[in-house]
Amino acid sequence: MREIVVVHFDELALKQGRRPYYEKALVHAIEAVLRDVGPVRIRAAHGRFVVTAGRRALPAGLLIDRLSRVFGIHHLFAGVESARDAASLAAAVVEAARRAAAAEGETPRTFAMRVRGNDREGRARALEIELGSVVAVATGWKVDLHRPDVSLIVELAAGRAFVLHRRVEGPGGLPYATAGQAVALLSGGIDSPVAAAMMMSRGLRIGVVHFHSRPFTSEAALRKVYRLAGALTRWQPTIFGVMVPFAETIQRPLAEGAPTALRTVLARRFMLRIAERLASEHRSRALVTGDALAQVSSQTLENLAVTDSAVGMPVFRPLVGMGKAEIIERARRIGTLAISEEEGDDCCALLAPRNPEKAATVEAIEAAESALPVESMVRSALDSMTRFRVRFEDTDT
Ligand code: ATP
Ligand code: MG
């Protein structure tokens, strides 16, 4: 029996004027997360989509699992498709009950049966009773309309029916790339992958840039960043990235020619400058960082303001008002926490001053930078960068 998933949109319903645009984007996003398992069929009906696997049979639950990570989806129902005659419907509700039981942790004892949708013949009530008793006989479950362990919904459509047995919440947000593109600064830490994923959820297509201090930091630190980007492909199936050598190009000149206490803020300004150049090459219009206000000394209000003044593009900091515990919880949910928590040396620890300036002023920073060959430093970093691409690999379904 063919597995189907019914997709309900999030927020899209509100975007009246641009609705076709968002729907088209959601179709592309759904196709993208299922590309590796072959073509799928997506039918639009009554303000929702019905997704069906193509010819190839897919592992049970794969469709719903993949779709539960597509931004723009509010919730989903897993089910099977059936013809509308009595015998087909009876077979379909038994199959749906079997699938519901397989997806539940404990053996269900109760169920509810509801029939809705296109019911010109006025059969819905009679069908509820008839199909309910089919399920009761096949499973031994009792009917409980208030708090059932399993809820079976028969949706009558033109010429066919869908029997839905499981509701799964989607991530919400807006579909892939509907808001444009941005470059996220991805460190090996906990915060920056969360920030990148949050902006993906608002419809931004995210590219990533990482600054590393090879050969002073380890190869393992680089692998960690690739793996973090890989984990983020659960939310955006293809991610383009750039690795920028930072030690010789930026950190050495700063160590030799800039006041010690300002190094951290100066280094951050260089990161943003380089990221901005990369962004404008790829029609990205914003930068994303994982800064949270006052989490560390480089994140005082003064320092964040001075950091931003190095670039013209908006710098998005979706974590700015969040506490560490909340950020950690989000990292766990998006699947990056375990990777971020592994050992890995950080480029910025390398030359970090013992007493970094907590309230850098524009005047002090400009004076320091006027003694540095800023443009040629930026150029040498860009000249030695390497590009990479990571794609979703199904490791957890
Ligand atoms: P994270 O956990 O994201 O590293 P953090 O709390 O450790 O954040 P910082 O190390 O001060 O904070 O970095 C603040 C932000 O600057 C990061 O969230 C990230 O966006 C960016 N950043 C810092 N170091 C790097 C790096 N080596 N490469 C790319 N971006 C970086
Ligand atoms: Mg960090």
XYZ file of N, CA, C and O in Angstrom, residues 100-285:
744
model
N 0.683 2.540 12.575
C 0.632 3.375 13.778
C 1.211 2.610 14.963
O 1.980 3.154 15.755
N 0.866 1.336 15.077
C 1.369 0.523 16.181
C 2.886 0.394 16.089
O 3.594 0.473 17.101
N 3.408 0.237 14.871
C 4.860 0.096 14.688
C 5.581 1.377 15.076
O 6.699 1.349 15.587
N 4.942 2.538 14.851
C 5.589 3.811 15.147
C 5.497 4.188 16.628
O 6.284 4.993 17.117
N 4.532 3.587 17.347
C 4.360 3.895 18.774
C 5.426 3.174 19.593
O 5.861 2.088 19.230
N 5.785 3.769 20.747
C 6.718 3.088 21.624
C 6.041 1.907 22.315
O 6.528 0.777 22.285
N 4.881 2.161 22.903
C 4.164 1.093 23.614
C 3.026 0.556 22.758
O 2.553 1.234 21.850
N 2.570 -0.635 23.072
C 1.464 -1.216 22.325
C 0.202 -0.397 22.577
O -0.207 -0.229 23.723
N -0.415 0.124 21.530
C -1.631 0.920 21.733
C -2.791 0.040 22.242
O -2.824 -1.151 21.951
N -3.662 0.671 23.009
C -4.846 -0.057 23.492
C -6.141 0.577 22.990
O -7.182 -0.056 22.988
N -6.054 1.862 22.647
C -7.289 2.552 22.239
C -7.069 3.317 20.944
O -5.943 3.646 20.593
N -8.163 3.610 20.268
C -8.054 4.374 19.024
C -9.327 5.183 18.791
O -10.361 4.946 19.422
N -9.189 6.152 17.883
C -10.358 6.907 17.426
C -10.355 6.865 15.910
O -9.294 6.840 15.289
N -11.510 6.847 15.325
C -11.621 6.832 13.862
C -12.444 8.033 13.439
O -13.556 8.246 13.938
N -11.881 8.852 12.564
C -12.649 9.993 12.071
C -12.621 10.005 10.550
O -11.590 9.706 9.954
N -13.738 10.361 9.976
C -13.823 10.453 8.523
C -14.205 11.881 8.182
O -15.126 12.439 8.777
N -13.468 12.489 7.266
C -13.807 13.858 6.879
C -13.481 14.071 5.409
O -12.989 13.173 4.736
N -13.743 15.294 4.932
C -13.399 15.608 3.544
C -14.598 15.583 2.625
O -15.726 15.779 3.049
N -14.304 15.318 1.372
C -15.283 15.355 0.291
C -16.297 14.217 0.449
O -16.040 13.079 0.107
N -17.480 14.563 1.014
C -18.443 13.514 1.381
C -19.827 13.879 0.884
O -20.753 14.080 1.666
N -19.955 13.989 -0.437
C -21.235 14.397 -0.984
C -22.318 13.344 -0.746
O -23.481 13.663 -0.623
N -21.893 12.098 -0.641
C -22.884 11.030 -0.439
C -23.361 10.963 1.007
O -24.246 10.172 1.335
N -22.731 11.774 1.928
C -23.147 11.737 3.331
C -22.843 10.404 4.005
O -23.615 9.912 4.822
N -21.686 9.833 3.654
C -21.340 8.526 4.193
C -20.477 8.606 5.450
O -20.185 7.575 6.065
N -20.018 9.797 5.790
C -18.948 9.915 6.780
C -19.278 9.220 8.099
O -18.490 8.408 8.591
N -20.477 9.498 8.649
C -20.824 8.918 9.965
C -20.884 7.394 9.908
O -20.324 6.686 10.740
N -21.542 6.914 8.861
C -21.671 5.463 8.712
C -20.288 4.822 8.538
O -20.002 3.757 9.099
N -19.427 5.506 7.775
C -18.080 4.965 7.546
C -17.273 4.907 8.841
O -16.513 3.967 9.069
N -17.441 5.941 9.663
C -16.705 5.960 10.936
C -17.013 4.706 11.736
O -16.135 4.055 12.294
N -18.292 4.376 11.795
C -18.709 3.215 12.573
C -18.224 1.920 11.926
O -17.628 1.054 12.561
N -18.406 1.852 10.609
C -18.027 0.643 9.877
C -16.515 0.392 9.945
O -16.061 -0.695 10.306
N -15.729 1.445 9.632
C -14.269 1.267 9.618
C -13.726 1.112 11.040
O -12.746 0.413 11.265
N -14.400 1.788 11.984
C -14.002 1.632 13.393
C -14.114 0.179 13.828
O -13.217 -0.352 14.494
N -15.190 -0.483 13.420
C -15.338 -1.869 13.872
C -14.359 -2.776 13.134
O -13.860 -3.748 13.709
N -14.017 -2.432 11.899
C -12.976 -3.203 11.178
C -11.664 -3.162 11.962
O -11.003 -4.183 12.177
N -11.309 -1.963 12.426
C -10.045 -1.806 13.159
C -10.130 -2.514 14.507
O -9.187 -3.206 14.927
N -11.270 -2.363 15.177
C -11.423 -2.995 16.503
C -11.259 -4.518 16.392
O -10.556 -5.136 17.204
N -11.859 -5.080 15.356
C -11.758 -6.538 15.175
C -10.324 -6.933 14.832
O -9.771 -7.895 15.379
N -9.683 -6.164 13.952
C -8.335 -6.540 13.493
C -7.291 -6.380 14.588
O -6.296 -7.107 14.613
N -7.478 -5.416 15.498
C -6.416 -5.100 16.462
C -6.764 -5.464 17.900
O -5.874 -5.618 18.724
N -8.046 -5.497 18.216
C -8.441 -5.688 19.611
C -8.432 -4.386 20.402
O -8.671 -4.394 21.614
N -8.176 -3.266 19.748
C -8.175 -1.989 20.461
C -9.603 -1.537 20.749
O -10.544 -1.875 20.030
N -9.729 -0.730 21.823
C -11.039 -0.175 22.174
C -11.156 1.242 21.619
O -10.147 1.950 21.480
N -12.381 1.657 21.364
C -12.599 3.028 20.884
C -12.505 4.008 22.053
O -13.062 3.757 23.122
N -11.760 5.086 21.888
C -11.708 6.171 22.874
C -11.590 7.468 22.082
O -10.545 7.767 21.503
N -12.671 8.216 22.039
C -12.669 9.409 21.192
C -11.988 10.589 21.861
O -11.703 11.586 21.213
N -11.734 10.508 23.168
C -11.174 11.665 23.879
C -9.658 11.621 23.964
O -8.986 12.576 23.589
N -9.095 10.526 24.449
C -7.642 10.438 24.537
C -7.149 9.118 23.942
O -6.609 8.274 24.655
N -7.307 8.951 22.646
C -6.907 7.677 22.038
C -5.385 7.556 21.942
O -4.698 8.568 21.800
N -4.887 6.329 22.055
C -3.459 6.094 21.806
C -3.150 6.312 20.324
O -2.095 6.814 19.967
N -4.069 5.932 19.474
C -3.881 6.074 18.029
C -5.092 6.789 17.448
O -6.223 6.439 17.749
N -4.821 7.803 16.624
C -5.889 8.533 15.960
C -5.829 8.216 14.482
O -4.818 8.493 13.845
N -6.871 7.638 13.961
C -6.900 7.351 12.522
C -7.860 8.333 11.864
O -8.988 8.510 12.316
N -7.389 8.972 10.806
C -8.225 9.937 10.101
C -8.348 9.488 8.654
O -7.336 9.272 7.982
N -9.574 9.333 8.199
C -9.794 9.024 6.788
C -10.189 10.322 6.102
O -11.188 10.938 6.465
N -9.390 10.764 5.152
C -9.726 11.966 4.388
C -10.228 11.537 3.024
O -9.479 10.960 2.230
N -11.483 11.848 2.768
C -12.053 11.501 1.467
C -11.707 12.607 0.480
O -11.961 13.786 0.728
N -11.081 12.232 -0.624
C -10.759 13.196 -1.674
C -11.457 12.724 -2.948
O -12.095 11.675 -2.940
N -11.334 13.536 -4.010
C -12.011 13.141 -5.255
C -11.398 11.853 -5.787
O -10.219 11.807 -6.099
N -12.168 10.806 -5.833
C -11.705 9.554 -6.422
C -10.771 8.716 -5.564
O -10.387 7.621 -5.948
N -10.340 9.228 -4.416
C -9.466 8.415 -3.569
C -9.609 8.853 -2.117
O -10.318 9.820 -1.813
N -8.943 8.136 -1.246
C -8.966 8.506 0.171
C -7.561 8.362 0.742
O -6.749 7.592 0.236
N -7.292 9.136 1.781
C -6.034 9.023 2.496
C -6.362 8.585 3.914
O -7.235 9.175 4.558
N -5.666 7.576 4.387
C -5.860 7.155 5.770
C -4.620 7.579 6.550
O -3.517 7.082 6.307
N -4.799 8.528 7.463
C -3.668 9.135 8.173
C -3.577 8.542 9.567
O -4.587 8.400 10.255
N -2.361 8.186 9.974
C -2.244 7.498 11.261
C -1.273 8.144 12.221
O -1.166 7.736 13.367
N -0.523 9.154 11.765
C 0.490 9.689 12.653
C 0.735 11.164 12.333
O 0.975 11.510 11.174
N 0.671 12.007 13.362
C 0.968 13.419 13.177
C 2.363 13.710 13.704
O 2.739 13.273 14.786
N 3.142 14.449 12.913
C 4.499 14.833 13.319
C 4.619 16.342 13.138
O 4.170 16.882 12.119
N 5.210 17.028 14.112
C 5.381 18.473 13.991
C 6.544 18.773 13.042
O 7.571 18.103 13.075
N 6.392 19.784 12.215
C 7.496 20.240 11.361
C 8.272 21.321 12.095
O 7.924 21.695 13.218
N 9.335 21.832 11.475
C 10.136 22.859 12.145
C 9.570 24.263 11.990
O 10.074 25.202 12.606
N 8.535 24.445 11.179
C 7.997 25.791 10.974
C 8.945 26.651 10.155
O 9.788 26.143 9.427
N 8.805 27.953 10.285
C 9.681 28.861 9.545
C 9.247 29.051 8.106
O 8.087 28.829 7.750
N 10.197 29.444 7.286
C 9.920 29.759 5.880
C 10.786 28.905 4.973
O 11.906 28.551 5.338
N 10.300 28.591 3.758
C 11.039 27.678 2.884
C 12.401 28.236 2.454
O 12.606 29.454 2.378
N 13.231 27.290 2.146
C 14.603 27.499 1.703
C 14.741 28.628 0.682
O 14.047 28.644 -0.336
N 15.641 29.554 0.999
C 16.073 30.588 0.053
C 15.000 31.604 -0.330
O 15.211 32.393 -1.235
N 13.871 31.622 0.361
C 12.851 32.609 0.003
C 13.194 34.008 0.520
O 12.584 34.991 0.104
N 14.148 34.090 1.447
C 14.493 35.402 1.996
C 15.822 35.913 1.453
O 16.282 36.983 1.832
N 16.470 35.138 0.576
C 17.767 35.552 0.051
C 18.902 34.739 0.634
O 18.683 33.647 1.159
N 20.106 35.287 0.543
C 21.299 34.543 0.947
C 22.118 35.314 1.954
O 22.149 36.537 1.926
N 22.828 34.573 2.811
C 23.726 35.210 3.774
C 24.914 34.302 4.025
O 24.863 33.098 3.760
N 25.975 34.890 4.547
C 27.177 34.123 4.901
C 27.260 34.047 6.416
O 27.233 35.067 7.104
N 27.347 32.823 6.938
C 27.453 32.626 8.384
C 28.897 32.324 8.760
O 29.558 31.516 8.099
N 29.379 32.967 9.819
C 30.717 32.686 10.328
C 30.607 31.487 11.261
O 29.972 31.558 12.309
N 31.228 30.386 10.827
C 31.079 29.125 11.543
C 32.382 28.777 12.250
O 33.392 28.508 11.608
N 32.364 28.815 13.586
C 33.540 28.399 14.355
C 33.341 26.929 14.698
O 32.426 26.280 14.201
N 34.153 26.399 15.553
C 33.927 25.019 15.980
C 33.090 24.953 17.241
O 32.915 23.891 17.830
N 32.565 26.109 17.668
C 31.877 26.192 18.965
C 30.419 25.760 18.902
O 29.934 25.257 17.889
N 29.734 25.971 20.006
C 28.331 25.559 20.117
C 27.406 26.568 19.426
O 26.414 26.213 18.810
N 27.777 27.841 19.535
C 26.822 28.896 19.179
C 26.616 29.095 17.674
O 25.476 29.214 17.208
N 27.713 29.165 16.938
C 27.562 29.586 15.542
C 26.725 28.626 14.681
O 25.967 29.113 13.834
N 26.795 27.294 14.867
C 25.892 26.454 14.058
C 24.417 26.704 14.377
O 23.562 26.613 13.489
N 24.126 27.015 15.628
C 22.742 27.305 16.021
C 22.281 28.584 15.319
O 21.171 28.652 14.781
N 23.159 29.585 15.311
C 22.815 30.850 14.654
C 22.540 30.614 13.168
O 21.558 31.122 12.612
N 23.403 29.816 12.530
C 23.224 29.542 11.095
C 21.883 28.852 10.853
O 21.126 29.242 9.957
N 21.565 27.853 11.666
C 20.304 27.116 11.473
C 19.103 28.027 11.702
O 18.087 27.922 11.007
N 19.203 28.929 12.683
C 18.069 29.830 12.928
C 17.802 30.724 11.732
O 16.650 30.988 11.374
N 18.865 31.188 11.092
C 18.643 32.048 9.928
C 18.170 31.244 8.717
O 17.414 31.734 7.894
N 18.607 29.971 8.637
C 18.044 29.093 7.586
C 16.536 28.990 7.759
O 15.780 28.978 6.791
N 16.098 28.924 9.016
C 14.666 28.741 9.273
C 13.860 29.966 8.865
O 12.654 29.878 8.688
N 14.527 31.086 8.693
C 13.816 32.277 8.216
C 13.897 32.412 6.699
O 13.671 33.489 6.161
N 14.283 31.350 6.017
C 14.299 31.382 4.563
C 15.583 31.901 3.950
O 15.617 32.212 2.765
N 16.646 32.005 4.756
C 17.923 32.418 4.172
C 18.700 31.196 3.724
O 18.800 30.211 4.455
N 19.241 31.279 2.535
C 20.177 30.249 2.099
C 21.543 30.627 2.659
O 22.040 31.723 2.419
N 22.141 29.705 3.410
C 23.354 30.042 4.155
C 24.592 29.416 3.525
O 24.627 28.227 3.212
N 25.621 30.245 3.317
C 26.966 29.756 3.010
C 27.791 29.937 4.270
O 27.460 30.777 5.102
N 28.846 29.159 4.458
C 29.607 29.285 5.700
C 31.063 29.637 5.425
O 31.618 29.289 4.377
N 31.669 30.340 6.381
C 33.097 30.633 6.300
C 33.717 30.326 7.656
O 33.138 30.631 8.702
N 34.861 29.658 7.594
C 35.587 29.341 8.835
C 37.018 29.862 8.721
O 37.653 29.720 7.678
N 37.493 30.463 9.820
C 38.867 30.964 9.868
C 39.688 30.021 10.737
O 39.293 29.732 11.869
N 40.792 29.530 10.180
C 41.589 28.561 10.937
C 43.039 29.006 11.044
O 43.505 29.830 10.254
N 43.724 28.447 12.005
C 45.105 28.851 12.253
C 46.084 27.735 11.958
O 47.070 27.571 12.666
N 45.807 26.953 10.904
C 46.783 25.952 10.488
C 48.072 26.675 10.160
O 48.017 27.766 9.589
N 49.246 26.140 10.433
C 49.503 24.834 11.050
C 49.567 24.867 12.583
O 49.924 23.874 13.194
N 49.175 25.974 13.177
C 49.287 26.060 14.644
C 48.136 25.337 15.339
O 48.233 24.971 16.494
N 47.034 25.193 14.611
C 45.930 24.392 15.158
C 45.847 23.092 14.356
O 46.437 22.981 13.282
N 45.106 22.145 14.888
C 45.159 20.783 14.346
C 44.266 20.580 13.134
O 43.307 21.331 12.903
N 44.579 19.542 12.415
C 43.739 19.072 11.313
C 42.357 18.666 11.865
O 41.328 18.856 11.218
N 42.358 18.129 13.076
C 41.097 17.679 13.688
C 40.130 18.850 13.859
O 38.915 18.698 13.712
N 40.664 20.039 14.139
C 39.801 21.214 14.296
C 39.083 21.526 12.984
O 37.909 21.919 12.982
N 39.786 21.333 11.880
C 39.162 21.568 10.571
C 38.089 20.522 10.293
O 37.004 20.839 9.824
N 38.420 19.270 10.620
C 37.444 18.202 10.368
C 36.159 18.447 11.157
O 35.061 18.158 10.707
N 36.335 19.003 12.350
C 35.173 19.303 13.179
C 34.252 20.308 12.464
O 33.021 20.165 12.473
N 34.851 21.285 11.828
C 34.037 22.287 11.123
C 33.321 21.666 9.921
O 32.135 21.923 9.694
N 34.024 20.806 9.183
C 33.358 20.099 8.079
C 32.181 19.288 8.607
O 31.121 19.223 8.000
N 32.391 18.636 9.747
C 31.320 17.799 10.290
C 30.146 18.643 10.792
O 28.987 18.240 10.670
N 30.463 19.813 11.344
C 29.366 20.707 11.758
C 28.562 21.149 10.535
O 27.326 21.153 10.556
N 29.280 21.525 9.488
C 28.579 21.914 8.253
C 27.763 20.724 7.759
O 26.618 20.873 7.323
N 28.335 19.523 7.857
C 27.618 18.314 7.449
C 26.347 18.129 8.250
O 25.289 17.800 7.707
N 26.423 18.377 9.552
C 25.231 18.234 10.395
C 24.164 19.257 9.986
O 22.964 18.975 10.037
N 24.593 20.417 9.565
C 23.631 21.453 9.151
C 22.928 21.103 7.839
O 21.885 21.677 7.524
N 23.489 20.148 7.080
C 22.805 19.759 5.833
C 21.510 19.001 6.113
O 20.749 18.733 5.191
N 21.262 18.639 7.361
C 19.932 18.098 7.680
C 18.876 19.186 7.497
O 17.695 18.902 7.348
N 19.304 20.444 7.553
C 18.376 21.572 7.475
C 18.467 22.322 6.157
O 17.549 23.022 5.765
N 19.615 22.209 5.496
C 19.792 22.818 4.169
C 20.642 21.821 3.391
O 21.838 21.691 3.670
N 20.054 21.087 2.435
C 20.714 19.898 1.897
C 22.092 20.098 1.273
O 22.889 19.191 1.278
N 22.344 21.274 0.707
C 23.685 21.533 0.162
C 24.211 22.821 0.782
O 23.506 23.833 0.802
N 25.444 22.770 1.286
C 26.038 23.964 1.883
C 27.410 24.202 1.250
O 28.252 23.305 1.201
N 27.600 25.412 0.754
C 28.908 25.808 0.245
C 29.668 26.501 1.363
O 29.080 27.245 2.155
N 30.973 26.233 1.418
C 31.768 26.814 2.489
C 33.142 27.231 2.019
O 33.587 26.866 0.931
N 33.780 28.027 2.867
C 35.126 28.520 2.580
C 35.958 28.376 3.850
O 35.487 28.704 4.945
N 37.177 27.868 3.683
C 38.142 27.807 4.777
C 39.185 28.894 4.535
O 39.836 28.898 3.484
N 39.352 29.779 5.487
C 40.280 30.900 5.310
C 41.438 30.774 6.299
O 41.216 30.772 7.512
N 42.674 30.667 5.788
C 43.835 30.635 6.692
C 43.980 31.999 7.378
O 43.988 33.037 6.719
N 44.085 31.962 8.696
C 44.025 33.204 9.469
C 45.353 33.514 10.154
O 45.640 34.669 10.485
N 46.169 32.480 10.385
C 47.364 32.658 11.219
C 48.379 33.601 10.574
O 48.696 34.658 11.135
N 48.847 33.221 9.383
C 49.886 34.032 8.739
C 49.316 35.316 8.167
O 49.964 36.360 8.169
N 48.097 35.232 7.660
C 47.542 36.372 6.930
C 47.065 37.497 7.856
O 47.226 38.666 7.545
N 46.482 37.138 8.989
C 45.866 38.152 9.857
C 46.488 38.147 11.266
O 46.889 39.194 11.785
N 46.578 36.969 11.869
C 47.000 36.949 13.271
C 48.460 37.366 13.446
O 48.788 38.066 14.405
N 49.338 36.945 12.550
C 50.738 37.345 12.708
C 50.907 38.858 12.596
O 51.493 39.479 13.498
N 50.378 39.478 11.533
C 50.500 40.947 11.481
C 49.881 41.639 12.700
O 50.427 42.648 13.169
N 48.793 41.087 13.238
C 48.190 41.702 14.432
C 49.121 41.537 15.626
O 49.316 42.472 16.421
N 49.729 40.370 15.761
C 50.624 40.119 16.889
C 51.838 41.035 16.824
O 52.351 41.491 17.849
N 52.265 41.325 15.581
C 53.485 42.131 15.435
C 53.214 43.623 15.449
O 54.093 44.391 15.835
N 52.008 44.035 15.067
C 51.841 45.466 14.851
C 50.624 46.103 15.491
O 50.263 47.227 15.130
N 49.928 45.402 16.423
C 48.735 46.013 17.010
C 48.774 45.885 18.531
O 49.372 44.945 19.057
N 48.159 46.842 19.238
C 48.144 46.775 20.702
C 47.520 45.459 21.173
O 46.472 45.053 20.657
N 48.175 44.825 22.148
C 47.761 43.489 22.588
C 46.287 43.426 22.971
O 45.560 42.530 22.545
N 45.826 44.382 23.746
C 44.459 44.309 24.278
C 43.398 44.402 23.185
O 42.271 43.948 23.369
N 43.770 44.976 22.037
C 42.773 45.157 20.964
C 42.720 44.013 19.968
O 41.860 43.992 19.085
N 43.641 43.064 20.117
C 43.758 42.016 19.090
C 42.465 41.265 18.820
O 42.152 40.965 17.666
N 41.741 40.953 19.888
C 40.546 40.143 19.682
C 39.523 40.896 18.821
O 38.977 40.350 17.865
N 39.283 42.142 19.178
C 38.304 42.918 18.409
C 38.819 43.163 16.987
O 38.050 43.064 16.010
N 40.113 43.427 16.865
C 40.670 43.627 15.517
C 40.502 42.353 14.684
O 40.118 42.419 13.511
N 40.769 41.215 15.295
C 40.630 39.943 14.564
C 39.186 39.748 14.107
O 38.917 39.343 12.975
N 38.236 40.064 14.984
C 36.819 39.937 14.614
C 36.462 40.852 13.449
O 35.681 40.485 12.576
N 37.024 42.062 13.461
C 36.757 42.984 12.343
C 37.294 42.413 11.036
O 36.649 42.530 9.992
N 38.466 41.773 11.100
C 38.990 41.153 9.883
C 38.098 40.000 9.429
O 37.857 39.825 8.234
N 37.611 39.222 10.387
C 36.713 38.128 9.993
C 35.502 38.675 9.238
O 35.103 38.146 8.193
N 34.907 39.728 9.792
C 33.708 40.278 9.141
C 34.036 40.862 7.773
O 33.289 40.673 6.806
N 35.167 41.568 7.699
C 35.553 42.153 6.400
C 35.693 41.070 5.341
O 35.208 41.204 4.221
N 36.413 39.999 5.695
C 36.649 38.921 4.729
C 35.320 38.251 4.365
O 35.042 37.991 3.194
N 34.500 38.027 5.376
C 33.198 37.400 5.111
C 32.345 38.291 4.213
O 31.623 37.803 3.335
N 32.445 39.591 4.404
C 31.653 40.519 3.579
C 32.080 40.464 2.115
O 31.251 40.487 1.207
N 33.393 40.354 1.888
C 33.873 40.236 0.500
C 33.321 38.964 -0.129
O 32.871 38.967 -1.272
N 33.409 37.875 0.618
C 32.897 36.601 0.094
C 31.402 36.706 -0.176
O 30.907 36.238 -1.202
N 30.702 37.339 0.743
C 29.260 37.469 0.611
C 28.915 38.239 -0.658
O 28.047 37.812 -1.442
N 29.585 39.356 -0.900
C 29.172 40.157 -2.049
C 29.510 39.452 -3.360
O 28.822 39.644 -4.354
N 30.525 38.585 -3.351
C 30.805 37.788 -4.550
C 29.664 36.839 -4.892
O 29.520 36.415 -6.027
N 28.909 36.441 -3.864
C 27.885 35.419 -4.097
C 26.475 35.962 -3.891
O 25.569 35.228 -3.541
N 26.311 37.223 -4.083
C 24.997 37.853 -3.952
C 24.353 37.606 -2.593
O 23.146 37.493 -2.461
N 25.183 37.494 -1.579
C 24.654 37.424 -0.223
C 24.585 38.839 0.322
O 25.435 39.672 0.016
N 23.576 39.078 1.155
C 23.363 40.464 1.574
C 23.504 40.676 3.077
O 23.214 41.746 3.589
